[in-house]
Amino acid sequence: MSVLPHHLVATSLSSSTSNFFAQNSFDVVRTQVVSAPFRKMGVCKCVATSPTEQTAYKTQVSRNGNIAKLQAGYLFPEIGRRKAAHMLKHPDAQVISLGIGDTTEPIPEVITSAMAKRALALSTVEGYSGYGAEQGEKQLRARLASTFYGNLGIEEDDIFVSDGAKSDISRLQVCVLFGSNVTMAVQDPSYPAYVDSSVIMGQTGQFQKDVEKFGKIEYMKCTPENDFFPDLSKVSRTDIIFFCSPNNPTGSAASREQLIQLVKFAKDNGSIIIYDSAYAMYVSGDTPKSIFEIPGAKEVAIETASFSKYAGFTGVRLGWTVVPKELKYSDGFPVAKDFNRIVCTGFNGASNIAQAGGLACLSPEGLEIIVDTFTSLGFKVYGGKHAPYVWVHFPGQSSWDVFSEILEKTHVVTTPGSGFGPAGEGFVRVSAFGHRDNVLEACRRFKELYK
Amino acid sequence: MSVLPHHLVATSLSSSTSNFFAQNSFDVVRTQVVSAPFRKMGVCKCVATSPTEQTAYKTQVSRNGNIAKLQAGYLFPEIGRRKAAHMLKHPDAQVISLGIGDTTEPIPEVITSAMAKRALALSTVEGYSGYGAEQGEKQLRARLASTFYGNLGIEEDDIFVSDGAKSDISRLQVCVLFGSNVTMAVQDPSYPAYVDSSVIMGQTGQFQKDVEKFGKIEYMKCTPENDFFPDLSKVSRTDIIFFCSPNNPTGSAASREQLIQLVKFAKDNGSIIIYDSAYAMYVSGDTPKSIFEIPGAKEVAIETASFSKYAGFTGVRLGWTVVPKELKYSDGFPVAKDFNRIVCTGFNGASNIAQAGGLACLSPEGLEIIVDTFTSLGFKVYGGKHAPYVWVHFPGQSSWDVFSEILEKTHVVTTPGSGFGPAGEGFVRVSAFGHRDNVLEACRRFKELYK
């Protein structure tokens, strides 16, 4: 069954997404019990542009010029404005949003019961606990190490439990990136938080409107032409390399061979990879779920991970970051020690209730439910090399034009690919989340439009 | 009843602490149901000093030099080491820790039930929620505004809900403080996180061993001689003024007149006050609980606040920060808009379960229980001008010597005052938390030592 017409060319690494998309529509994706959304973007949804309340008084404190560099009318606020305008124009339309994704499916009871139990215990003398370790509870760190990195040499004390990957990326910026001459590379397109937090920290130059890039950032082009993996021979050396796999927004997952190349590239250049594995649960087969499956990665990589997609914890807030003790600055000082210091200075640990939920996810019963859930998604039928979103190519068209046409004619909200970087121009990202009925209805409307 | 001998001169603003201490020992303090601890310090408890795992490989990324400026053998790790050594030497001693405070008393059931209910609801289609607003849930923000700032002109959208004040202080550093020439002032002594995060952000010079201060920070001396309120005529203008009241560690609370002076000082200088009100629940009478009780404060102040002491939420993690829209940078741009951007870029909201607990704290039933609890503490008998800890003066002695003597002879762990700033030398901080029996036992041992 083909949902999108032939001129919507879905592309992804190893063409898995296009297979997936063409053969299965959205309905297979929607069989999930534990939902697994896009991460919400690192952009602000409510920055007004004109100060409405004028008082005479101003302090003499200068505004941080780096924040001013950020682009004001950013991706998701703009989508929100256009959606609102559309709804005003078509008050009776049933608008379906496949733009920003979010988890929508309930969390398995074995997990919520554990959290409720922990919450209720806080009313008892025996069950009460105050400040926990900034790095997370020992038992959870140990279970994360054994569950996800059992034979990879990652130990309990390499793992820092957090309130989510977005906070950790921000802390990593302070710890690792902050400094006057540190340079960074990102996949283009990629999750905007990497670039945004780097801009705020003063790592970048101004936004260059002509090329739609910030100065001093190395954009690693990921397009259908290079199988969504950057041609590393053309990438300049940087101190930091942000790498997300499976990638948001393209849905492509780097293969073992590609990650071996990436680790070698980092090692040859003395770079540090910050590997975002938020969508790792969506890969299967031989495609690595962790960068630490690659020999030597412990000396060049940090990995951020999250319970958000794994167990629908987007609102509960729980994630972790792995900083192996083998990773060293140029003077031989372990990166983990500075990261630990940052965590201890600016964070007081994840909520103890959320951590109880995380532990339940990793219990034998919790694990079984989660594994069943992901197995039932049927991804393995298509080689396991994709993520739960689709990156659709409209050659020669502008992303915003395609976005507008789809919205105008089908009342479906998507996300213009150009918002993820200049190489995203000509694409839209279609989220395969949202309630099943909505996704099916959106498919019907797409077919109608492009029949 | 006098617990401490006459040569232990307890001092505090308005001498309320000494009255409190001398007349009531610790037992009045310990009647609380909702416990209210010290905030855990912004220092790292587990930084090893020598890299034990040597691998040959190093990256070519330079270490952030600002982190290296932080003092390695910091207050609480050092206390931990001395406590461990003491226990090794006296294996049979019953050591009582009145050093680092922490909440120890259970949370009222009306609050934990609300959290358990929210957790369980996440397993249902109707009750599930994914990403929440980065700024916090609308209902909680509204309730915070009406409960704490009802007639002060602070509105729902001025309030940013967070996972705790420590995280907010860190975000404020990035938002407000970060920049090449921003200057800051702190109370001396004060909560170490202010200085530490400023050091990490590169705001300060090196640590100057002779004066025990970091360069480029204005230390505002708070001693018995000035009633623990800085002589503002001797304080140089800075962009930022950190001010914590009731203060950790001295326990002094600034009076209305003093805060009027402080706001005027900030306004005259065009400075921004970051007002830490974490211990606000311990003041009563006319002493302000919020800086926004002072006319004009909205144009010069940000306030951080927390559920930690209010409801024993140290492990649950919930706080909030008020950034009034009237607060402007020198170019007229509202500070709140940049703070909002920082929150949206590096944070994904507090745990929805914790927020349900916060809302329950502010329900009529929750509020009644909490107010009863704090009333039962009996603070109002002493003018309501103190906090639940005691700052004890040992004139002419070193804080660490006093610490050692008390530990050696009574097996009680306190905190050397010098760890909070150079003006803390000669003091020790005694936490009035911990289980009632332990505190009473500690009092007995003090009497024995100093009889």
Coordinates of C-alpha atoms in Angstrom, one line a residue, chain A residues 137-161 290 307 320 322 325 359 362:
Chain A
E137 CA 20.9 6.7 42.7
K138 CA 23.5 3.9 42.8
Q139 CA 21.1 1.2 42.0
L140 CA 19.8 2.9 38.9
R141 CA 23.3 3.7 37.6
A142 CA 24.3 0.1 38.1
R143 CA 21.2 -1.2 36.3
L144 CA 21.7 1.2 33.4
A145 CA 25.3 0.1 33.1
S146 CA 24.4 -3.6 33.1
T147 CA 21.3 -3.2 30.9
F148 CA 22.7 -1.0 28.1
Y149 CA 26.5 -1.4 28.4
G150 CA 26.9 -4.9 29.9
N151 CA 29.8 -6.0 27.9
L152 CA 31.1 -2.7 26.7
G153 CA 33.3 -1.7 29.6
I154 CA 31.0 1.1 30.8
E155 CA 30.8 1.1 34.5
E156 CA 28.3 2.4 37.0
D157 CA 30.4 5.5 37.8
D158 CA 30.6 6.4 34.2
I159 CA 26.9 7.1 34.2
F160 CA 25.3 10.3 35.3
V161 CA 21.5 10.2 35.7
S290 CA 25.4 2.9 21.5
F307 CA 13.9 7.4 29.0
W320 CA 21.4 9.8 31.5
V322 CA 27.8 8.4 29.8
K325 CA 36.8 7.7 32.5
L359 CA 14.5 1.5 37.8
L362 CA 14.9 -1.8 33.8

